[in-house]
PDB file of C-alpha atoms and ligand atoms in Angstrom:
ATOM      1  CA  MET G   1      61.213  -7.660  14.895  1.00 51.00           C
ATOM      2  CA  LYS G   2      59.082  -4.784  13.652  1.00 58.00           C
ATOM      3  CA  ARG G   3      59.703  -5.857  10.074  1.00 64.00           C
ATOM      4  CA  ILE G   4      58.607  -9.451  10.774  1.00 59.00           C
ATOM      5  CA  LEU G   5      55.462  -8.207  12.442  1.00 56.00           C
ATOM      6  CA  LEU G   6      54.688  -5.984   9.483  1.00 58.00           C
ATOM      7  CA  ALA G   7      55.264  -8.842   7.049  1.00 61.00           C
ATOM      8  CA  LEU G   8      52.979 -11.076   9.111  1.00 55.00           C
ATOM      9  CA  LEU G   9      50.283  -8.415   9.135  1.00 55.00           C
ATOM     10  CA  LEU G  10      50.532  -8.062   5.370  1.00 57.00           C
ATOM     11  CA  VAL G  11      50.097 -11.819   4.915  1.00 54.00           C
ATOM     12  CA  VAL G  12      47.023 -11.878   7.144  1.00 51.00           C
ATOM     13  CA  PHE G  13      45.635  -8.896   5.275  1.00 53.00           C
ATOM     14  CA  ALA G  14      46.247 -10.537   1.891  1.00 56.00           C
ATOM     15  CA  ILE G  15      44.565 -13.760   3.010  1.00 49.00           C
ATOM     16  CA  SER G  16      41.491 -11.895   4.244  1.00 50.00           C
ATOM     17  CA  ILE G  17      41.220 -10.033   0.932  1.00 47.00           C
ATOM     18  CA  ALA G  18      41.534 -13.278  -1.031  1.00 49.00           C
ATOM     19  CA  HIS G  19      38.851 -14.802   1.171  1.00 50.00           C
ATOM     20  CA  ALA G  20      36.491 -11.899   0.632  1.00 49.00           C
ATOM     21  CA  ALA G  21      37.045 -12.080  -3.119  1.00 52.00           C
ATOM     22  CA  SER G  22      36.413 -15.802  -3.380  1.00 64.00           C
ATOM     23  CA  LYS G  23      33.279 -15.774  -1.261  1.00 66.00           C
ATOM     24  CA  PRO G  24      31.129 -12.724  -1.930  1.00 77.00           C
ATOM     25  CA  GLN G  25      28.689 -11.996   0.861  1.00 91.00           C
ATOM     26  CA  LEU G  26      25.359 -12.281  -0.921  1.00 94.00           C
ATOM     27  CA  GLU G  27      22.206 -10.722   0.410  1.00 94.00           C
ATOM     28  CA  LYS G  28      18.631 -11.791  -0.100  1.00 94.00           C
ATOM     29  CA  ILE G  29      15.570  -9.616  -0.630  1.00 95.00           C
ATOM     30  CA  THR G  30      11.967 -10.818  -0.973  1.00 94.00           C
ATOM     31  CA  PHE G  31       9.109  -8.877  -2.551  1.00 95.00           C
ATOM     32  CA  VAL G  32       5.638  -9.810  -1.326  1.00 93.00           C
ATOM     33  CA  HIS G  33       2.643  -9.156  -3.585  1.00 95.00           C
ATOM     34  CA  TYR G  34      -0.609  -8.587  -1.687  1.00 92.00           C
ATOM     35  CA  ILE G  35      -4.275  -8.999  -2.516  1.00 92.00           C
ATOM     36  CA  LYS G  36      -6.189  -5.718  -2.599  1.00 86.00           C
ATOM     37  CA  GLY G  37      -8.700  -4.693   0.005  1.00 75.00           C
ATOM     38  CA  SER G  38     -11.774  -2.792  -1.145  1.00 51.00           C
ATOM     39  CA  GLN G  39     -10.809   0.518  -2.702  1.00 53.00           C
ATOM     40  CA  GLY G  40     -12.404   3.463  -4.427  1.00 50.00           C
ATOM     41  CA  LYS G  41     -12.137   4.092  -8.148  1.00 56.00           C
ATOM     42  CA  PRO G  42      -8.603   4.903  -9.296  1.00 53.00           C
ATOM     43  CA  THR G  43      -8.141   8.465 -10.479  1.00 68.00           C
ATOM     44  CA  TRP G  44      -4.663   7.931 -11.935  1.00 82.00           C
ATOM     45  CA  ASP G  45      -3.497   6.453 -15.217  1.00 89.00           C
ATOM     46  CA  GLU G  46      -0.466   4.598 -16.507  1.00 90.00           C
ATOM     47  CA  ASN G  47       1.268   7.808 -17.626  1.00 89.00           C
ATOM     48  CA  VAL G  48       2.627   8.241 -14.124  1.00 92.00           C
ATOM     49  CA  THR G  49       6.436   8.411 -14.417  1.00 93.00           C
ATOM     50  CA  ASP G  50       7.332   6.843 -11.073  1.00 96.00           C
ATOM     51  CA  TYR G  51       9.752   3.991 -10.620  1.00 97.00           C
ATOM     52  CA  LYS G  52      11.984   2.873  -7.794  1.00 97.00           C
ATOM     53  CA  LEU G  53      15.291   1.039  -8.014  1.00 97.00           C
ATOM     54  CA  ILE G  54      16.302  -1.572  -5.435  1.00 96.00           C
ATOM     55  CA  ALA G  55      19.195  -1.099  -2.983  1.00 95.00           C
ATOM     56  CA  GLY G  56      20.683   1.786  -4.947  1.00 94.00           C
ATOM     57  CA  GLY G  57      20.343   0.161  -8.365  1.00 97.00           C
ATOM     58  CA  ILE G  58      21.080  -3.573  -8.222  1.00 98.00           C
ATOM     59  CA  LYS G  59      20.724  -5.310 -11.605  1.00 98.00           C
ATOM     60  CA  TRP G  60      21.845  -8.224 -13.737  1.00 98.00           C
ATOM     61  CA  LYS G  61      25.234  -7.638 -15.336  1.00 97.00           C
ATOM     62  CA  SER G  62      25.155 -10.419 -17.881  1.00 95.00           C
ATOM     63  CA  LEU G  63      22.169 -10.800 -20.173  1.00 97.00           C
ATOM     64  CA  PRO G  64      19.919 -12.489 -21.033  1.00 98.00           C
ATOM     65  CA  ILE G  65      18.471 -13.490 -17.681  1.00 98.00           C
ATOM     66  CA  ARG G  66      17.809 -17.212 -18.230  1.00 98.00           C
ATOM     67  CA  TYR G  67      15.030 -18.871 -16.281  1.00 98.00           C
ATOM     68  CA  SER G  68      13.183 -22.162 -15.995  1.00 98.00           C
ATOM     69  CA  ILE G  69       9.460 -22.680 -15.563  1.00 98.00           C
ATOM     70  CA  SER G  70       8.591 -25.216 -12.874  1.00 98.00           C
ATOM     71  CA  LEU G  71       5.428 -27.276 -13.260  1.00 98.00           C
ATOM     72  CA  HIS G  72       5.847 -28.617  -9.712  1.00 97.00           C
ATOM     73  CA  GLY G  73       2.709 -27.725  -7.746  1.00 95.00           C
ATOM     74  CA  LYS G  74       1.072 -26.143 -10.797  1.00 97.00           C
ATOM     75  CA  PRO G  75      -2.730 -25.952 -10.281  1.00 97.00           C
ATOM     76  CA  SER G  76      -4.332 -28.885 -12.097  1.00 96.00           C
ATOM     77  CA  ASN G  77      -6.832 -26.654 -13.955  1.00 95.00           C
ATOM     78  CA  LEU G  78      -4.016 -24.988 -15.906  1.00 98.00           C
ATOM     79  CA  ASP G  79      -2.598 -26.691 -18.955  1.00 96.00           C
ATOM     80  CA  ASN G  80       1.132 -26.575 -19.526  1.00 97.00           C
ATOM     81  CA  ASN G  81       0.943 -24.597 -22.764  1.00 97.00           C
ATOM     82  CA  PHE G  82      -1.105 -21.851 -21.121  1.00 98.00           C
ATOM     83  CA  VAL G  83       1.357 -21.589 -18.231  1.00 98.00           C
ATOM     84  CA  ILE G  84       4.388 -21.456 -20.508  1.00 98.00           C
ATOM     85  CA  SER G  85       2.922 -18.852 -22.841  1.00 98.00           C
ATOM     86  CA  ALA G  86       1.560 -16.639 -20.038  1.00 98.00           C
ATOM     87  CA  ILE G  87       4.934 -16.603 -18.267  1.00 98.00           C
ATOM     88  CA  ASN G  88       6.939 -16.045 -21.447  1.00 98.00           C
ATOM     89  CA  ASN G  89       4.591 -13.279 -22.587  1.00 98.00           C
ATOM     90  CA  ALA G  90       5.200 -11.623 -19.222  1.00 98.00           C
ATOM     91  CA  SER G  91       9.005 -11.668 -19.496  1.00 98.00           C
ATOM     92  CA  GLU G  92       8.946 -10.612 -23.153  1.00 98.00           C
ATOM     93  CA  THR G  93       6.792  -7.599 -22.256  1.00 98.00           C
ATOM     94  CA  TRP G  94       9.870  -6.146 -20.512  1.00 98.00           C
ATOM     95  CA  ASP G  95      12.137  -7.227 -23.386  1.00 97.00           C
ATOM     96  CA  GLU G  96      10.166  -5.088 -25.804  1.00 97.00           C
ATOM     97  CA  TYR G  97      11.381  -1.895 -24.160  1.00 98.00           C
ATOM     98  CA  VAL G  98      15.114  -2.588 -23.944  1.00 97.00           C
ATOM     99  CA  ASP G  99      17.612  -3.071 -26.766  1.00 94.00           C
ATOM    100  CA  ALA G 100      19.247  -6.119 -25.209  1.00 95.00           C
ATOM    101  CA  ASN G 101      17.621  -9.538 -25.031  1.00 97.00           C
ATOM    102  CA  LEU G 102      16.650  -9.226 -21.371  1.00 98.00           C
ATOM    103  CA  TYR G 103      14.944 -12.565 -20.692  1.00 98.00           C
ATOM    104  CA  GLU G 104      15.213 -16.002 -22.160  1.00 98.00           C
ATOM    105  CA  MET G 105      13.340 -19.106 -21.074  1.00 98.00           C
ATOM    106  CA  GLN G 106      15.791 -21.949 -20.747  1.00 97.00           C
ATOM    107  CA  SER G 107      13.804 -25.032 -19.784  1.00 98.00           C
ATOM    108  CA  ILE G 108      10.695 -26.576 -18.266  1.00 98.00           C
ATOM    109  CA  THR G 109      11.311 -28.450 -15.025  1.00 98.00           C
ATOM    110  CA  ASN G 110       9.387 -30.504 -12.473  1.00 97.00           C
ATOM    111  CA  GLU G 111      11.736 -29.500  -9.660  1.00 97.00           C
ATOM    112  CA  PRO G 112      10.268 -27.172  -7.008  1.00 97.00           C
ATOM    113  CA  VAL G 113      11.356 -23.539  -6.742  1.00 98.00           C
ATOM    114  CA  ILE G 114      14.246 -23.206  -4.298  1.00 98.00           C
ATOM    115  CA  SER G 115      15.627 -19.815  -3.292  1.00 97.00           C
ATOM    116  CA  GLY G 116      19.400 -19.879  -2.984  1.00 97.00           C
ATOM    117  CA  ASP G 117      20.114 -22.834  -5.284  1.00 98.00           C
ATOM    118  CA  GLY G 118      21.653 -20.673  -8.013  1.00 97.00           C
ATOM    119  CA  ASN G 119      18.829 -21.442 -10.481  1.00 98.00           C
ATOM    120  CA  ASN G 120      16.287 -18.878 -11.650  1.00 98.00           C
ATOM    121  CA  THR G 121      12.919 -20.605 -11.455  1.00 98.00           C
ATOM    122  CA  VAL G 122       9.300 -19.494 -11.875  1.00 98.00           C
ATOM    123  CA  GLY G 123       6.646 -21.745 -10.342  1.00 98.00           C
ATOM    124  CA  TRP G 124       4.156 -22.419  -7.548  1.00 98.00           C
ATOM    125  CA  GLY G 125       4.279 -22.828  -3.786  1.00 98.00           C
ATOM    126  CA  VAL G 126       2.098 -22.401  -0.706  1.00 97.00           C
ATOM    127  CA  LEU G 127       2.184 -18.857   0.692  1.00 96.00           C
ATOM    128  CA  PRO G 128       0.135 -16.931   3.300  1.00 96.00           C
ATOM    129  CA  GLU G 129      -3.432 -16.357   2.120  1.00 94.00           C
ATOM    130  CA  ASN G 130      -3.138 -12.585   1.613  1.00 95.00           C
ATOM    131  CA  VAL G 131      -0.060 -13.045  -0.599  1.00 97.00           C
ATOM    132  CA  ILE G 132      -0.569 -13.617  -4.329  1.00 98.00           C
ATOM    133  CA  ALA G 133       3.082 -14.204  -5.215  1.00 98.00           C
ATOM    134  CA  VAL G 134       6.633 -13.470  -4.111  1.00 98.00           C
ATOM    135  CA  THR G 135       9.901 -12.818  -5.895  1.00 98.00           C
ATOM    136  CA  HIS G 136      13.174 -13.711  -4.172  1.00 98.00           C
ATOM    137  CA  LEU G 137      16.394 -12.028  -5.303  1.00 98.00           C
ATOM    138  CA  TRP G 138      19.974 -12.799  -4.342  1.00 98.00           C
ATOM    139  CA  TYR G 139      22.491 -10.060  -5.023  1.00 98.00           C
ATOM    140  CA  ASN G 140      26.024  -9.008  -4.239  1.00 98.00           C
ATOM    141  CA  PRO G 141      25.813  -5.656  -2.412  1.00 96.00           C
ATOM    142  CA  ALA G 142      29.454  -4.857  -3.213  1.00 96.00           C
ATOM    143  CA  THR G 143      29.011  -5.112  -6.989  1.00 97.00           C
ATOM    144  CA  LYS G 144      25.233  -4.427  -7.056  1.00 97.00           C
ATOM    145  CA  GLU G 145      24.855  -7.513  -9.216  1.00 98.00           C
ATOM    146  CA  ILE G 146      21.724  -9.672  -9.015  1.00 98.00           C
ATOM    147  CA  VAL G 147      22.791 -13.317  -9.213  1.00 98.00           C
ATOM    148  CA  GLU G 148      19.550 -15.262  -8.710  1.00 98.00           C
ATOM    149  CA  PHE G 149      15.811 -14.690  -8.893  1.00 98.00           C
ATOM    150  CA  ASP G 150      12.831 -16.938  -8.243  1.00 98.00           C
ATOM    151  CA  ILE G 151       9.125 -16.280  -8.569  1.00 98.00           C
ATOM    152  CA  VAL G 152       6.556 -18.231  -6.524  1.00 98.00           C
ATOM    153  CA  PHE G 153       2.818 -18.027  -7.275  1.00 98.00           C
ATOM    154  CA  ASN G 154       0.565 -18.933  -4.343  1.00 98.00           C
ATOM    155  CA  THR G 155      -1.199 -22.269  -4.982  1.00 97.00           C
ATOM    156  CA  LEU G 156      -4.076 -21.111  -2.728  1.00 96.00           C
ATOM    157  CA  TYR G 157      -5.360 -18.762  -5.448  1.00 97.00           C
ATOM    158  CA  LYS G 158      -7.519 -19.616  -8.446  1.00 98.00           C
ATOM    159  CA  TRP G 159      -5.163 -18.882 -11.352  1.00 98.00           C
ATOM    160  CA  GLY G 160      -6.137 -18.521 -14.981  1.00 98.00           C
ATOM    161  CA  ASN G 161      -6.549 -16.234 -17.961  1.00 98.00           C
ATOM    162  CA  ALA G 162      -8.740 -13.208 -17.175  1.00 98.00           C
ATOM    163  CA  ASP G 163      -8.654 -12.009 -20.811  1.00 98.00           C
ATOM    164  CA  PRO G 164      -8.721 -15.061 -23.097  1.00 96.00           C
ATOM    165  CA  ASP G 165      -9.576 -13.037 -26.236  1.00 96.00           C
ATOM    166  CA  ASN G 166      -6.678 -10.681 -25.450  1.00 94.00           C
ATOM    167  CA  ASP G 167      -8.566  -7.483 -26.230  1.00 96.00           C
ATOM    168  CA  GLY G 168      -7.500  -5.672 -23.070  1.00 94.00           C
ATOM    169  CA  ILE G 169     -10.916  -6.056 -21.456  1.00 96.00           C
ATOM    170  CA  ALA G 170     -11.123  -8.636 -18.659  1.00 96.00           C
ATOM    171  CA  ASP G 171     -13.737 -11.342 -19.173  1.00 96.00           C
ATOM    172  CA  ASN G 172     -13.105 -13.588 -16.172  1.00 96.00           C
ATOM    173  CA  PRO G 173     -13.329 -11.524 -12.988  1.00 96.00           C
ATOM    174  CA  ASP G 174     -12.924 -14.547 -10.727  1.00 97.00           C
ATOM    175  CA  VAL G 175      -9.451 -15.739 -11.767  1.00 98.00           C
ATOM    176  CA  MET G 176      -6.050 -14.388 -10.764  1.00 98.00           C
ATOM    177  CA  ASP G 177      -4.505 -13.591 -14.123  1.00 98.00           C
ATOM    178  CA  LEU G 178      -1.184 -15.407 -14.414  1.00 98.00           C
ATOM    179  CA  GLN G 179       0.346 -13.130 -17.051  1.00 98.00           C
ATOM    180  CA  ASN G 180      -0.687 -10.023 -15.085  1.00 98.00           C
ATOM    181  CA  ILE G 181       1.030 -11.146 -11.887  1.00 98.00           C
ATOM    182  CA  ALA G 182       4.042 -12.649 -13.693  1.00 99.00           C
ATOM    183  CA  THR G 183       4.717  -9.351 -15.504  1.00 98.00           C
ATOM    184  CA  HIS G 184       4.871  -7.544 -12.152  1.00 98.00           C
ATOM    185  CA  GLU G 185       7.131 -10.164 -10.605  1.00 98.00           C
ATOM    186  CA  PHE G 186       9.600 -10.174 -13.540  1.00 98.00           C
ATOM    187  CA  GLY G 187       9.892  -6.412 -13.027  1.00 98.00           C
ATOM    188  CA  HIS G 188      11.579  -7.066  -9.680  1.00 98.00           C
ATOM    189  CA  ASN G 189      14.822  -7.880 -11.480  1.00 98.00           C
ATOM    190  CA  GLY G 190      15.791  -4.300 -10.714  1.00 98.00           C
ATOM    191  CA  LEU G 191      12.531  -2.499  -9.931  1.00 98.00           C
ATOM    192  CA  ASP G 192      10.978  -2.139  -6.500  1.00 98.00           C
ATOM    193  CA  ASP G 193       7.299  -2.122  -5.531  1.00 98.00           C
ATOM    194  CA  LEU G 194       5.450   1.189  -5.739  1.00 97.00           C
ATOM    195  CA  ARG G 195       3.019   1.915  -2.926  1.00 95.00           C
ATOM    196  CA  PRO G 196       1.625   5.454  -3.461  1.00 95.00           C
ATOM    197  CA  PRO G 197      -2.017   5.371  -4.661  1.00 94.00           C
ATOM    198  CA  LYS G 198      -1.058   7.447  -7.709  1.00 95.00           C
ATOM    199  CA  ASP G 199       1.019   4.495  -8.953  1.00 97.00           C
ATOM    200  CA  SER G 200      -1.932   2.112  -8.920  1.00 96.00           C
ATOM    201  CA  GLU G 201      -2.095   1.840 -12.747  1.00 97.00           C
ATOM    202  CA  LEU G 202       1.587   0.932 -13.119  1.00 98.00           C
ATOM    203  CA  THR G 203       2.863  -2.638 -13.413  1.00 98.00           C
ATOM    204  CA  MET G 204       5.125  -2.211 -10.377  1.00 98.00           C
ATOM    205  CA  TYR G 205       2.231  -1.229  -8.054  1.00 98.00           C
ATOM    206  CA  TYR G 206       2.440  -3.506  -5.035  1.00 97.00           C
ATOM    207  CA  LYS G 207      -1.093  -4.957  -5.034  1.00 97.00           C
ATOM    208  CA  SER G 208      -3.406  -6.776  -7.440  1.00 98.00           C
ATOM    209  CA  ASP G 209      -6.770  -8.445  -7.486  1.00 97.00           C
ATOM    210  CA  TYR G 210      -8.809 -11.133  -9.199  1.00 98.00           C
ATOM    211  CA  GLY G 211      -9.718 -10.301 -12.794  1.00 98.00           C
ATOM    212  CA  GLU G 212      -6.984  -7.650 -13.063  1.00 98.00           C
ATOM    213  CA  ILE G 213      -5.034  -7.435 -16.347  1.00 98.00           C
ATOM    214  CA  LYS G 214      -3.635  -3.884 -16.286  1.00 98.00           C
ATOM    215  CA  LYS G 215      -0.165  -5.040 -15.192  1.00 98.00           C
ATOM    216  CA  ARG G 216       0.220  -7.050 -18.428  1.00 98.00           C
ATOM    217  CA  THR G 217       1.138  -3.793 -20.185  1.00 98.00           C
ATOM    218  CA  LEU G 218       3.813  -1.434 -18.880  1.00 98.00           C
ATOM    219  CA  GLY G 219       3.114   2.131 -17.829  1.00 98.00           C
ATOM    220  CA  ILE G 220       5.466   5.053 -18.418  1.00 98.00           C
ATOM    221  CA  GLY G 221       7.180   4.703 -15.023  1.00 98.00           C
ATOM    222  CA  ASP G 222       7.793   0.979 -15.612  1.00 98.00           C
ATOM    223  CA  ILE G 223       9.362   1.700 -19.017  1.00 98.00           C
ATOM    224  CA  LEU G 224      11.565   4.513 -17.659  1.00 98.00           C
ATOM    225  CA  GLY G 225      12.710   2.243 -14.841  1.00 98.00           C
ATOM    226  CA  ILE G 226      13.662  -0.763 -16.959  1.00 98.00           C
ATOM    227  CA  GLN G 227      15.444   1.470 -19.475  1.00 98.00           C
ATOM    228  CA  LYS G 228      17.352   3.220 -16.676  1.00 98.00           C
ATOM    229  CA  LEU G 229      18.784  -0.181 -15.699  1.00 98.00           C
ATOM    230  CA  TYR G 230      19.172  -2.025 -18.984  1.00 98.00           C
ATOM    231  CA  GLY G 231      19.210   0.666 -21.669  1.00 94.00           C
ATOM    232  CA  SER G 232      16.592   1.664 -24.205  1.00 86.00           C
TER     233      SER G 232
HETATM  234 CA1   CA H   1      13.841 -12.417 -24.815  1.00 92.80          CA
HETATM  235 CA1   CA H   2      16.399 -20.535  -7.214  1.00 92.80          CA
HETATM  236 CA1   CA H   3     -11.402  -9.755 -23.211  1.00 92.80          CA
HETATM  237 ZN1   ZN H   4       6.092  -6.750  -6.068  1.00 92.80          ZN
END
């Protein structure tokens, strides 16, 4: 009798293990990017070495991270070529600092961004008015593997190119710079927001504003963080 019971227990145990293995319990995390309130002049620079990993170091385990750009809900003032190049410039900015090919654009789509559909998509959607953009991640907490990311830019903002001549000096103070915000959001594939005021010049600082372009280029902390995850 005891032996039968033990055998039965073992079977139940084996089934529950098989079940857990076939259906990983994924978790979702969302990063919200806020518009800045009025602030004094920053006294820090992008040599700050801070970075913060997410949930103990979740990351992509197979590279490159392939993504699609969605033109669904794209503001009508933006032409497709500008959108595609601004977003690809943003992802490639991270690529430059790791040996591996980190990001690769896969396709252009007219489907909306959907979190949880298994596709990595970058596009537009309606968000609360103090939110510039969000990044949604899905990851497996057991393996620390990120399995999906999506970026949503808020359609309520006036998007554009704040530095059309690309000389590092903003010329259009009244547009939300697409490449600037996209660079920050791509960083969330392993890097968390930084909130201390001394991190305000880094790409992973949690707030931005109209006319800002400083997040287009990585600071020291951003570089150390991405290399910690994906190698130098
Ligand atoms: Ca690449
Ligand atoms: Ca998705
Ligand atoms: Ca300029
Ligand atoms: Zn963020």
